[in-house]
mmCIF file of C-alpha atoms in Angstrom:
data_model
loop_
_atom_site.group_PDB
_atom_site.id
_atom_site.type_symbol
_atom_site.label_atom_id
_atom_site.label_comp_id
_atom_site.label_asym_id
_atom_site.label_seq_id
_atom_site.Cartn_x
_atom_site.Cartn_y
_atom_site.Cartn_z
ATOM 1 C CA MET B 46 113.031 190.305 144.836
ATOM 2 C CA ASP B 47 112.086 186.433 144.668
ATOM 3 C CA PRO B 48 109.474 185.887 142.506
ATOM 4 C CA VAL B 49 106.876 184.469 145.004
ATOM 5 C CA ILE B 50 106.867 187.652 146.961
ATOM 6 C CA LYS B 51 106.623 189.943 144.253
ATOM 7 C CA GLY B 52 103.941 188.453 142.697
ATOM 8 C CA ARG B 53 102.319 188.713 145.867
ATOM 9 C CA CYS B 54 103.082 192.278 146.152
ATOM 10 C CA GLU B 55 101.230 192.477 142.104
ATOM 11 C CA ILE B 56 98.075 190.298 143.610
ATOM 12 C CA GLN B 57 98.224 193.670 145.883
ATOM 13 C CA TRP B 58 98.498 195.763 142.833
ATOM 14 C CA LEU B 59 95.287 193.872 141.693
ATOM 15 C CA LEU B 60 92.942 193.912 144.850
ATOM 16 C CA ALA B 61 94.091 198.243 144.256
ATOM 17 C CA ASP B 62 92.924 197.901 141.384
ATOM 18 C CA ALA B 63 89.174 196.188 141.568
ATOM 19 C CA CYS B 64 88.890 199.407 144.793
ATOM 20 C CA TRP B 65 89.534 201.659 142.186
ATOM 21 C CA ILE B 66 87.118 199.963 139.413
ATOM 22 C CA LEU B 67 84.532 199.330 142.278
ATOM 23 C CA LEU B 68 83.857 202.296 144.118
ATOM 24 C CA LEU B 69 85.060 205.156 141.619
ATOM 25 C CA GLY B 70 83.091 202.730 138.501
ATOM 26 C CA THR B 71 79.912 202.188 140.403
ATOM 27 C CA ALA B 72 80.179 205.927 141.557
ATOM 28 C CA PHE B 73 79.912 207.022 137.512
ATOM 29 C CA GLY B 74 77.865 204.113 136.358
ATOM 30 C CA SER B 75 75.033 204.947 138.513
ATOM 31 C CA THR B 76 74.623 208.292 137.056
ATOM 32 C CA ASN B 77 75.421 207.305 133.856
ATOM 33 C CA ILE B 78 75.620 203.765 132.964
ATOM 34 C CA THR B 79 77.847 202.797 129.570
ATOM 35 C CA ARG B 80 76.369 199.350 128.181
ATOM 36 C CA VAL B 81 77.970 196.538 127.197
ATOM 37 C CA GLN B 82 79.457 197.818 123.721
ATOM 38 C CA ASN B 83 80.237 194.180 122.213
ATOM 39 C CA PRO B 84 76.885 192.227 121.573
ATOM 40 C CA GLU B 85 79.097 188.979 121.949
ATOM 41 C CA ALA B 86 79.556 189.519 125.584
ATOM 42 C CA ASP B 87 76.431 188.370 126.451
ATOM 43 C CA MET B 88 76.564 185.214 123.709
ATOM 44 C CA ASN B 89 77.530 182.186 124.197
ATOM 45 C CA ILE B 90 79.917 180.155 121.729
ATOM 46 C CA SER B 91 76.874 179.022 119.105
ATOM 47 C CA GLN B 92 76.099 182.521 119.169
ATOM 48 C CA ILE B 93 78.821 184.317 118.855
ATOM 49 C CA ILE B 94 79.717 181.909 115.776
ATOM 50 C CA SER B 95 76.328 182.083 113.901
ATOM 51 C CA TYR B 96 76.743 186.565 114.581
ATOM 52 C CA TRP B 97 80.187 186.504 112.750
ATOM 53 C CA GLY B 98 78.268 184.745 109.682
ATOM 54 C CA TYR B 99 80.076 180.985 109.665
ATOM 55 C CA PRO B 100 78.242 177.533 110.695
ATOM 56 C CA SER B 101 77.720 176.192 113.702
ATOM 57 C CA GLU B 102 77.471 173.222 115.678
ATOM 58 C CA LYS B 103 77.463 171.976 118.737
ATOM 59 C CA TYR B 104 77.446 168.823 120.586
ATOM 60 C CA ASP B 105 77.850 166.631 123.910
ATOM 61 C CA VAL B 106 80.509 164.070 124.753
ATOM 62 C CA LYS B 107 80.419 161.735 127.052
ATOM 63 C CA THR B 108 84.114 160.762 128.919
ATOM 64 C CA GLU B 109 84.485 157.056 130.336
ATOM 65 C CA ASP B 110 84.176 158.832 133.274
ATOM 66 C CA GLY B 111 80.894 160.635 132.686
ATOM 67 C CA PHE B 112 81.605 164.335 132.009
ATOM 68 C CA ILE B 113 79.340 165.491 129.208
ATOM 69 C CA LEU B 114 81.950 168.265 127.525
ATOM 70 C CA GLY B 115 80.595 170.527 125.362
ATOM 71 C CA VAL B 116 82.002 170.730 122.351
ATOM 72 C CA PHE B 117 81.661 172.992 118.556
ATOM 73 C CA ARG B 118 82.597 173.419 115.579
ATOM 74 C CA ILE B 119 83.215 175.656 112.534
ATOM 75 C CA PRO B 120 82.507 173.266 109.395
ATOM 76 C CA TYR B 121 83.769 175.500 106.862
ATOM 77 C CA GLY B 122 84.285 179.386 106.427
ATOM 78 C CA LYS B 123 82.626 181.937 104.878
ATOM 79 C CA ARG B 124 85.024 182.044 102.057
ATOM 80 C CA ASN B 125 85.060 177.893 101.757
ATOM 81 C CA SER B 126 81.438 176.961 101.355
ATOM 82 C CA ASN B 127 81.936 173.644 99.535
ATOM 83 C CA GLN B 128 80.402 171.237 101.788
ATOM 84 C CA THR B 129 82.052 168.239 100.161
ATOM 85 C CA ALA B 130 84.883 169.382 100.153
ATOM 86 C CA GLN B 131 87.249 167.459 102.114
ATOM 87 C CA ARG B 132 88.938 169.716 104.756
ATOM 88 C CA PRO B 133 92.072 169.474 107.323
ATOM 89 C CA VAL B 134 90.566 168.474 110.461
ATOM 90 C CA VAL B 135 91.523 171.309 113.433
ATOM 91 C CA TYR B 136 91.177 170.105 116.833
ATOM 92 C CA LEU B 137 91.642 173.594 119.527
ATOM 93 C CA GLN B 138 92.369 173.065 123.361
ATOM 94 C CA HIS B 139 92.116 176.336 125.052
ATOM 95 C CA GLY B 140 94.318 176.740 129.134
ATOM 96 C CA MET B 141 93.678 177.188 132.073
ATOM 97 C CA PHE B 142 90.201 179.499 133.488
ATOM 98 C CA MET B 143 89.276 179.964 129.752
ATOM 99 C CA SER B 144 86.653 178.193 127.815
ATOM 100 C CA ALA B 145 86.460 177.915 123.725
ATOM 101 C CA SER B 146 85.144 181.245 123.519
ATOM 102 C CA ILE B 147 89.076 182.636 123.273
ATOM 103 C CA TRP B 148 89.184 180.845 119.887
ATOM 104 C CA ILE B 149 86.547 183.217 119.156
ATOM 105 C CA ALA B 150 86.961 186.972 121.014
ATOM 106 C CA ASN B 151 87.960 189.048 118.072
ATOM 107 C CA PRO B 152 86.166 189.690 114.847
ATOM 108 C CA PRO B 153 86.967 187.121 112.963
ATOM 109 C CA GLU B 154 90.162 188.524 110.615
ATOM 110 C CA SER B 155 91.997 188.024 114.724
ATOM 111 C CA SER B 156 89.481 185.080 115.259
ATOM 112 C CA LEU B 157 92.293 181.946 115.131
ATOM 113 C CA ALA B 158 89.083 179.746 115.004
ATOM 114 C CA PHE B 159 87.581 182.069 111.774
ATOM 115 C CA ALA B 160 90.468 182.496 110.431
ATOM 116 C CA LEU B 161 91.423 178.647 109.740
ATOM 117 C CA ALA B 162 87.896 178.110 108.668
ATOM 118 C CA ASP B 163 88.438 180.833 106.085
ATOM 119 C CA ALA B 164 91.564 179.117 105.526
ATOM 120 C CA GLY B 165 90.198 175.797 104.322
ATOM 121 C CA CYS B 166 89.941 173.742 107.506
ATOM 122 C CA ASP B 167 87.058 171.924 109.556
ATOM 123 C CA VAL B 168 87.421 173.801 112.995
ATOM 124 C CA TRP B 169 86.587 171.922 116.990
ATOM 125 C CA MET B 170 86.805 173.999 119.913
ATOM 126 C CA GLY B 171 86.218 171.866 123.169
ATOM 127 C CA ASN B 172 85.993 172.842 126.599
ATOM 128 C CA SER B 173 87.686 171.367 129.539
ATOM 129 C CA ARG B 174 85.937 169.257 132.314
ATOM 130 C CA GLY B 175 84.590 171.837 135.258
ATOM 131 C CA THR B 176 84.595 175.093 132.336
ATOM 132 C CA VAL B 177 80.938 177.328 132.129
ATOM 133 C CA TRP B 178 79.992 174.828 128.555
ATOM 134 C CA SER B 179 81.131 171.250 130.610
ATOM 135 C CA ARG B 180 79.293 171.380 133.884
ATOM 136 C CA LYS B 181 77.386 168.551 133.267
ATOM 137 C CA HIS B 182 77.663 164.498 134.577
ATOM 138 C CA THR B 183 75.754 161.432 134.450
ATOM 139 C CA HIS B 184 76.310 161.343 138.195
ATOM 140 C CA TYR B 185 77.398 164.178 140.169
ATOM 141 C CA SER B 186 76.145 167.903 140.003
ATOM 142 C CA PRO B 187 78.134 170.351 140.427
ATOM 143 C CA GLU B 188 77.108 170.991 143.570
ATOM 144 C CA SER B 189 79.213 167.582 144.754
ATOM 145 C CA PRO B 190 83.141 167.371 145.833
ATOM 146 C CA GLU B 191 83.401 164.388 143.469
ATOM 147 C CA PHE B 192 82.620 166.950 140.721
ATOM 148 C CA TRP B 193 85.441 168.788 141.411
ATOM 149 C CA ALA B 194 88.140 165.644 142.042
ATOM 150 C CA PHE B 195 90.379 166.363 138.924
ATOM 151 C CA SER B 196 92.997 168.066 137.330
ATOM 152 C CA PHE B 197 94.672 167.829 133.762
ATOM 153 C CA ASP B 198 95.492 164.186 134.438
ATOM 154 C CA GLU B 199 91.782 163.581 133.529
ATOM 155 C CA MET B 200 91.675 166.246 131.169
ATOM 156 C CA ALA B 201 94.419 164.020 129.553
ATOM 157 C CA LYS B 202 93.261 160.988 130.302
ATOM 158 C CA TYR B 203 89.622 160.845 129.477
ATOM 159 C CA ASP B 204 88.781 164.194 127.937
ATOM 160 C CA LEU B 205 91.187 164.978 124.995
ATOM 161 C CA PRO B 206 90.889 160.664 123.248
ATOM 162 C CA ALA B 207 86.778 160.761 123.935
ATOM 163 C CA ILE B 208 86.741 165.129 122.269
ATOM 164 C CA LEU B 209 89.371 163.698 119.668
ATOM 165 C CA ASN B 210 87.750 160.194 119.158
ATOM 166 C CA PHE B 211 84.123 161.881 119.064
ATOM 167 C CA ILE B 212 85.755 164.685 116.582
ATOM 168 C CA MET B 213 87.517 161.569 113.770
ATOM 169 C CA LYS B 214 84.452 159.302 114.058
ATOM 170 C CA LYS B 215 82.211 162.242 112.970
ATOM 171 C CA THR B 216 85.034 163.474 110.450
ATOM 172 C CA ARG B 217 85.549 160.336 108.911
ATOM 173 C CA ARG B 218 89.145 161.508 109.145
ATOM 174 C CA GLU B 219 92.368 158.952 109.817
ATOM 175 C CA GLN B 220 94.098 161.496 111.573
ATOM 176 C CA LEU B 221 93.606 165.811 112.867
ATOM 177 C CA TYR B 222 95.681 169.013 113.737
ATOM 178 C CA TYR B 223 95.949 169.863 117.562
ATOM 179 C CA VAL B 224 96.372 173.007 118.854
ATOM 180 C CA GLY B 225 96.747 173.937 122.156
ATOM 181 C CA HIS B 226 97.915 177.117 124.454
ATOM 182 C CA SER B 227 98.919 176.840 127.729
ATOM 183 C CA GLN B 228 97.352 174.241 129.552
ATOM 184 C CA GLY B 229 95.795 172.971 126.421
ATOM 185 C CA THR B 230 99.570 171.998 125.153
ATOM 186 C CA THR B 231 99.932 170.673 128.989
ATOM 187 C CA ILE B 232 96.821 167.925 128.386
ATOM 188 C CA ALA B 233 98.538 167.347 124.925
ATOM 189 C CA PHE B 234 101.798 166.979 126.738
ATOM 190 C CA ALA B 235 100.254 164.430 128.698
ATOM 191 C CA ALA B 236 97.765 162.673 126.622
ATOM 192 C CA PHE B 237 100.839 161.978 123.619
ATOM 193 C CA SER B 238 103.409 160.382 126.214
ATOM 194 C CA THR B 239 100.577 158.002 127.669
ATOM 195 C CA ASN B 240 98.282 156.807 124.758
ATOM 196 C CA PRO B 241 100.480 155.865 121.723
ATOM 197 C CA ARG B 242 97.435 155.566 120.389
ATOM 198 C CA LEU B 243 96.166 158.489 120.383
ATOM 199 C CA ALA B 244 99.182 160.387 119.654
ATOM 200 C CA ARG B 245 98.694 158.194 115.863
ATOM 201 C CA ARG B 246 96.147 160.270 115.210
ATOM 202 C CA ILE B 247 97.879 163.786 115.569
ATOM 203 C CA ASN B 248 99.159 164.329 112.284
ATOM 204 C CA THR B 249 101.002 167.511 113.876
ATOM 205 C CA PHE B 250 100.760 169.450 117.384
ATOM 206 C CA PHE B 251 100.979 173.656 116.773
ATOM 207 C CA ALA B 252 101.789 173.523 120.568
ATOM 208 C CA LEU B 253 101.106 177.939 121.811
ATOM 209 C CA ALA B 254 103.022 179.044 125.485
ATOM 210 C CA PRO B 255 103.653 175.537 126.145
ATOM 211 C CA VAL B 256 103.538 174.941 129.823
ATOM 212 C CA VAL B 257 104.932 172.142 131.524
ATOM 213 C CA SER B 258 106.974 173.408 134.579
ATOM 214 C CA VAL B 259 106.419 176.658 136.073
ATOM 215 C CA GLN B 260 109.607 177.239 138.570
ATOM 216 C CA TYR B 261 110.203 180.529 136.231
ATOM 217 C CA SER B 262 106.945 181.358 136.197
ATOM 218 C CA LYS B 263 106.018 185.167 137.506
ATOM 219 C CA GLY B 264 103.022 186.870 138.927
ATOM 220 C CA PRO B 265 100.099 186.529 140.339
ATOM 221 C CA LEU B 266 99.086 182.810 138.993
ATOM 222 C CA LYS B 267 102.159 181.690 140.229
ATOM 223 C CA THR B 268 101.670 182.972 143.242
ATOM 224 C CA LEU B 269 98.448 181.724 143.222
ATOM 225 C CA ILE B 270 99.702 178.111 142.510
ATOM 226 C CA SER B 271 102.608 178.593 145.618
ATOM 227 C CA ILE B 272 99.607 179.282 148.417
ATOM 228 C CA PRO B 273 99.486 176.844 150.608
ATOM 229 C CA THR B 274 96.413 173.742 149.884
ATOM 230 C CA PRO B 275 95.332 173.719 153.209
ATOM 231 C CA ILE B 276 94.868 177.979 152.739
ATOM 232 C CA LEU B 277 93.917 177.344 149.402
ATOM 233 C CA LYS B 278 91.401 175.044 150.450
ATOM 234 C CA VAL B 279 90.319 177.847 153.151
ATOM 235 C CA ILE B 280 90.062 180.242 151.343
ATOM 236 C CA PHE B 281 88.031 178.746 147.642
ATOM 237 C CA GLY B 282 86.853 175.690 149.179
ATOM 238 C CA ARG B 283 87.442 172.052 147.639
ATOM 239 C CA LYS B 284 85.499 172.545 144.334
ATOM 240 C CA GLU B 285 85.821 175.770 141.321
ATOM 241 C CA MET B 286 88.247 178.401 141.253
ATOM 242 C CA PHE B 287 87.240 181.307 139.275
ATOM 243 C CA PRO B 288 83.797 180.591 137.702
ATOM 244 C CA LYS B 289 82.092 182.402 135.306
ATOM 245 C CA SER B 290 79.996 184.769 137.029
ATOM 246 C CA PHE B 291 77.715 187.657 138.116
ATOM 247 C CA TRP B 292 80.357 189.648 138.351
ATOM 248 C CA ASN B 293 82.052 188.362 135.320
ATOM 249 C CA HIS B 294 79.096 190.440 133.606
ATOM 250 C CA PHE B 295 79.083 194.393 136.149
ATOM 251 C CA PHE B 296 83.126 194.245 135.874
ATOM 252 C CA VAL B 297 82.275 194.352 131.719
ATOM 253 C CA SER B 298 79.208 196.364 131.759
ATOM 254 C CA GLN B 299 79.297 198.585 134.675
ATOM 255 C CA VAL B 300 82.923 199.325 135.023
ATOM 256 C CA CYS B 301 85.177 198.133 131.812
ATOM 257 C CA ASN B 302 83.561 200.535 129.127
ATOM 258 C CA GLN B 303 83.554 203.213 131.162
ATOM 259 C CA LYS B 304 85.978 205.488 129.193
ATOM 260 C CA GLY B 305 89.310 205.822 131.405
ATOM 261 C CA PHE B 306 88.541 202.248 133.047
ATOM 262 C CA ASP B 307 89.428 200.399 130.657
ATOM 263 C CA HIS B 308 92.928 200.639 131.306
ATOM 264 C CA LEU B 309 92.214 199.540 134.554
ATOM 265 C CA CYS B 310 90.856 196.990 132.904
ATOM 266 C CA ALA B 311 93.681 195.258 130.934
ATOM 267 C CA ASP B 312 95.875 195.475 134.147
ATOM 268 C CA PHE B 313 93.951 192.961 135.291
ATOM 269 C CA LEU B 314 95.295 190.648 132.248
ATOM 270 C CA PHE B 315 98.878 192.177 131.984
ATOM 271 C CA ARG B 316 99.269 191.519 135.811
ATOM 272 C CA VAL B 317 99.037 187.838 135.100
ATOM 273 C CA SER B 318 99.854 186.777 131.162
ATOM 274 C CA GLY B 319 102.913 189.974 130.556
ATOM 275 C CA TYR B 320 102.793 193.783 129.245
ATOM 276 C CA ASP B 321 101.623 193.959 125.248
ATOM 277 C CA ARG B 322 99.555 196.773 125.201
ATOM 278 C CA GLU B 323 100.060 197.892 122.145
ATOM 279 C CA ASN B 324 98.364 194.136 120.573
ATOM 280 C CA LEU B 325 95.621 194.347 122.663
ATOM 281 C CA ASN B 326 92.018 195.578 121.086
ATOM 282 C CA MET B 327 90.456 197.829 124.142
ATOM 283 C CA SER B 328 87.435 197.897 122.920
ATOM 284 C CA ARG B 329 86.891 194.154 123.222
ATOM 285 C CA LEU B 330 87.419 194.046 126.808
ATOM 286 C CA ASP B 331 83.656 193.336 127.425
ATOM 287 C CA VAL B 332 84.503 189.777 125.290
ATOM 288 C CA TYR B 333 87.237 188.856 127.123
ATOM 289 C CA LEU B 334 86.359 189.551 130.628
ATOM 290 C CA SER B 335 82.548 188.377 130.318
ATOM 291 C CA GLN B 336 83.674 185.525 128.440
ATOM 292 C CA ASN B 337 86.419 184.317 131.009
ATOM 293 C CA PRO B 338 87.318 183.187 133.363
ATOM 294 C CA ALA B 339 85.677 179.810 133.290
ATOM 295 C CA GLY B 340 86.717 178.351 136.011
ATOM 296 C CA THR B 341 88.321 175.314 136.648
ATOM 297 C CA SER B 342 88.937 172.739 139.746
ATOM 298 C CA VAL B 343 91.042 173.587 143.189
ATOM 299 C CA GLN B 344 92.355 170.622 142.562
ATOM 300 C CA ASN B 345 93.960 171.589 139.445
ATOM 301 C CA VAL B 346 95.592 174.509 140.752
ATOM 302 C CA VAL B 347 96.482 171.894 143.522
ATOM 303 C CA HIS B 348 98.534 169.969 140.842
ATOM 304 C CA TRP B 349 99.877 173.070 139.260
ATOM 305 C CA ARG B 350 101.542 173.659 142.853
ATOM 306 C CA GLN B 351 102.828 170.298 143.283
ATOM 307 C CA ILE B 352 104.314 170.784 140.032
ATOM 308 C CA LEU B 353 106.120 173.744 141.063
ATOM 309 C CA TYR B 354 107.673 172.826 144.404
ATOM 310 C CA SER B 355 108.536 169.199 142.555
ATOM 311 C CA ALA B 356 109.858 170.453 139.873
ATOM 312 C CA LYS B 357 109.077 167.683 138.412
ATOM 313 C CA PHE B 358 106.470 167.003 135.367
ATOM 314 C CA GLN B 359 104.285 164.307 136.973
ATOM 315 C CA ALA B 360 100.459 162.884 137.829
ATOM 316 C CA TYR B 361 98.437 163.986 141.060
ATOM 317 C CA ASP B 362 99.766 163.536 144.467
ATOM 318 C CA TRP B 363 96.774 162.077 146.092
ATOM 319 C CA GLY B 364 98.682 163.192 149.396
ATOM 320 C CA ASN B 365 99.430 159.194 150.952
ATOM 321 C CA PRO B 366 100.376 155.805 149.130
ATOM 322 C CA ASP B 367 97.788 154.141 150.005
ATOM 323 C CA GLU B 368 95.431 156.518 148.026
ATOM 324 C CA ASN B 369 99.023 156.846 145.192
ATOM 325 C CA MET B 370 98.708 153.326 144.807
ATOM 326 C CA GLU B 371 94.804 153.014 144.139
ATOM 327 C CA HIS B 372 95.482 155.446 141.055
ATOM 328 C CA TYR B 373 98.515 154.731 139.681
ATOM 329 C CA ASN B 374 99.266 151.344 141.425
ATOM 330 C CA GLN B 375 102.529 152.779 143.078
ATOM 331 C CA VAL B 376 102.863 154.934 146.243
ATOM 332 C CA THR B 377 104.060 157.468 144.383
ATOM 333 C CA PRO B 378 102.496 159.623 141.043
ATOM 334 C CA PRO B 379 103.894 158.650 137.983
ATOM 335 C CA LEU B 380 105.867 160.933 135.495
ATOM 336 C CA TYR B 381 105.463 162.032 132.262
ATOM 337 C CA ASP B 382 108.062 161.362 129.692
ATOM 338 C CA LEU B 383 108.373 163.633 127.541
ATOM 339 C CA GLU B 384 110.786 162.089 125.098
ATOM 340 C CA ALA B 385 107.787 158.877 124.545
ATOM 341 C CA VAL B 386 106.049 162.461 122.784
ATOM 342 C CA LYS B 387 106.097 160.827 119.138
ATOM 343 C CA VAL B 388 104.248 163.354 117.170
ATOM 344 C CA PRO B 389 105.908 166.655 115.220
ATOM 345 C CA ILE B 390 105.221 169.590 117.269
ATOM 346 C CA VAL B 391 105.548 172.929 115.695
ATOM 347 C CA MET B 392 106.122 175.586 118.739
ATOM 348 C CA TRP B 393 105.555 179.076 120.105
ATOM 349 C CA SER B 394 106.385 181.648 122.818
ATOM 350 C CA GLY B 395 106.868 184.704 123.985
ATOM 351 C CA GLY B 396 109.291 186.630 125.105
ATOM 352 C CA GLN B 397 107.086 188.945 127.246
ATOM 353 C CA ASP B 398 105.497 185.487 128.922
ATOM 354 C CA ARG B 399 105.093 185.592 132.279
ATOM 355 C CA PHE B 400 103.539 182.284 133.059
ATOM 356 C CA ALA B 401 105.244 180.418 129.798
ATOM 357 C CA ALA B 402 108.605 182.087 130.819
ATOM 358 C CA PRO B 403 110.607 181.893 128.190
ATOM 359 C CA LYS B 404 113.413 179.941 130.568
ATOM 360 C CA GLU B 405 110.345 177.351 130.671
ATOM 361 C CA VAL B 406 110.687 177.047 127.415
ATOM 362 C CA GLU B 407 114.333 176.616 127.152
ATOM 363 C CA LYS B 408 114.396 173.884 129.333
ATOM 364 C CA LEU B 409 111.393 171.779 127.522
ATOM 365 C CA ILE B 410 113.055 172.474 123.893
ATOM 366 C CA PRO B 411 115.648 169.847 124.777
ATOM 367 C CA ARG B 412 113.403 167.261 125.846
ATOM 368 C CA LEU B 413 111.291 167.651 122.873
ATOM 369 C CA SER B 414 112.140 164.801 120.257
ATOM 370 C CA LYS B 415 109.829 165.202 117.811
ATOM 371 C CA LEU B 416 109.644 169.442 117.395
ATOM 372 C CA ILE B 417 110.193 170.306 113.783
ATOM 373 C CA TYR B 418 110.085 174.087 114.467
ATOM 374 C CA HIS B 419 109.889 176.965 117.835
ATOM 375 C CA ARG B 420 109.389 180.537 117.004
ATOM 376 C CA ASN B 421 110.180 182.881 119.994
ATOM 377 C CA ILE B 422 107.665 185.890 119.088
ATOM 378 C CA PRO B 423 109.985 188.792 121.053
ATOM 379 C CA TYR B 424 107.029 191.079 122.126
ATOM 380 C CA TYR B 425 104.234 187.978 122.364
ATOM 381 C CA ASN B 426 102.843 187.590 126.380
ATOM 382 C CA HIS B 427 100.734 184.686 127.375
ATOM 383 C CA ILE B 428 97.483 185.628 125.851
ATOM 384 C CA ASP B 429 98.821 187.533 122.333
ATOM 385 C CA PHE B 430 98.564 184.055 120.997
ATOM 386 C CA VAL B 431 94.744 183.520 121.459
ATOM 387 C CA LEU B 432 93.692 187.673 121.603
ATOM 388 C CA GLY B 433 96.966 189.253 120.126
ATOM 389 C CA ILE B 434 95.516 192.234 117.382
ATOM 390 C CA ASP B 435 98.257 190.506 115.175
ATOM 391 C CA VAL B 436 97.068 187.211 115.515
ATOM 392 C CA PRO B 437 96.924 186.513 112.153
ATOM 393 C CA THR B 438 100.428 187.376 110.800
ATOM 394 C CA CYS B 439 102.291 185.703 114.116
ATOM 395 C CA GLY B 440 100.329 182.642 114.749
ATOM 396 C CA GLN B 441 97.151 181.756 112.473
ATOM 397 C CA ARG B 442 98.742 182.676 109.274
ATOM 398 C CA ASN B 443 101.733 180.349 109.910
ATOM 399 C CA LEU B 444 98.918 177.358 111.955
ATOM 400 C CA SER B 445 97.312 177.672 108.342
ATOM 401 C CA ILE B 446 100.195 176.792 106.111
ATOM 402 C CA GLY B 447 101.592 174.837 108.510
ATOM 403 C CA VAL B 448 98.342 172.509 108.191
ATOM 404 C CA GLU B 449 99.037 173.082 104.299
ATOM 405 C CA LEU B 450 102.164 171.779 104.221
ATOM 406 C CA MET B 451 102.322 168.960 106.759
ATOM 407 C CA SER B 452 99.020 167.799 104.831
ATOM 408 C CA VAL B 453 100.793 167.789 101.298
ATOM 409 C CA THR B 454 104.305 166.559 102.611
ATOM 410 C CA ARG B 455 101.884 163.180 104.567
ATOM 411 C CA LYS B 456 100.192 161.984 101.741
#
């Protein structure tokens, strides 16, 4: 079956799941309301960090084009509280439709940010423009179309340099370690291929579920980005897509924590990312689904559609030669040259990943001249890298070792 047609069928299943959840969940919930089980479901990022007993700092970072981004820091862990110690600086960048909360959605023993802090790292987490924690601008309101005229191009060109330069100035460090998941890797590949000065400030780039093309992707996300642009804009408008909203909280508080409905809610995650039910902490669904999705622009999704049908990792096509000339000084959008990425890369991919599909990773590997390590985890899906129960052994421990190893070898 054609992957797009199959994806449409799966979206129909998702809608059917949603109808049953709403009808049955509301019926049962009206007589026996189940409260949110985990208090973090109602917390912001700073509150979640403090809830688990870690030090928390929050900064607003302004980009060159006027966006104000929320950046969070865990300067040290509970087991490494010497505030004067020199620590490796690690920056975590989330994927599309997510926010920095994804790195702390589980308890400390299975959350990447907490584990790295306990391993002796100075941990920073950014939020891409348009997400729930980065919805401010010096000139535009989220109600204006101009606010949403961005894709991952601008995240690579403006967001990443602003955040990383702020971190290095604050910590007085010359280099840091970059960890990206999903679109967090896309942003890095785009930034490091076009901004050599920024790339030189990166000690090692840890790529989790890397994505630069989606021809072999499957499922509802593939279907979403395959929708023709005019139809997509009729359905979602021209500004924001999948923001954090009242409905997030309604589903988790009134439905997803009802016994028997947790599996239906988990299906939303699995149909998008790939199936690995045994590796998901079902008791944390309220946290996962109340914090995410966290929003992005419609233009960002349109950009991914262009990548799908052009089969090229390139900048956003503004739709006509004049606008492209205005933005790029050429009539067609420029390609991102992966061979130009000179940052050492350590990469993990998942055998059950529906978005960063194994065939896509196979295509990517030969183009990375600085790839020093790649590991495929056969049973991992797209979100296992951030939410999986066994992330400490398959992800975090390797990352901690990698940070320590690179610190030694580069002295």
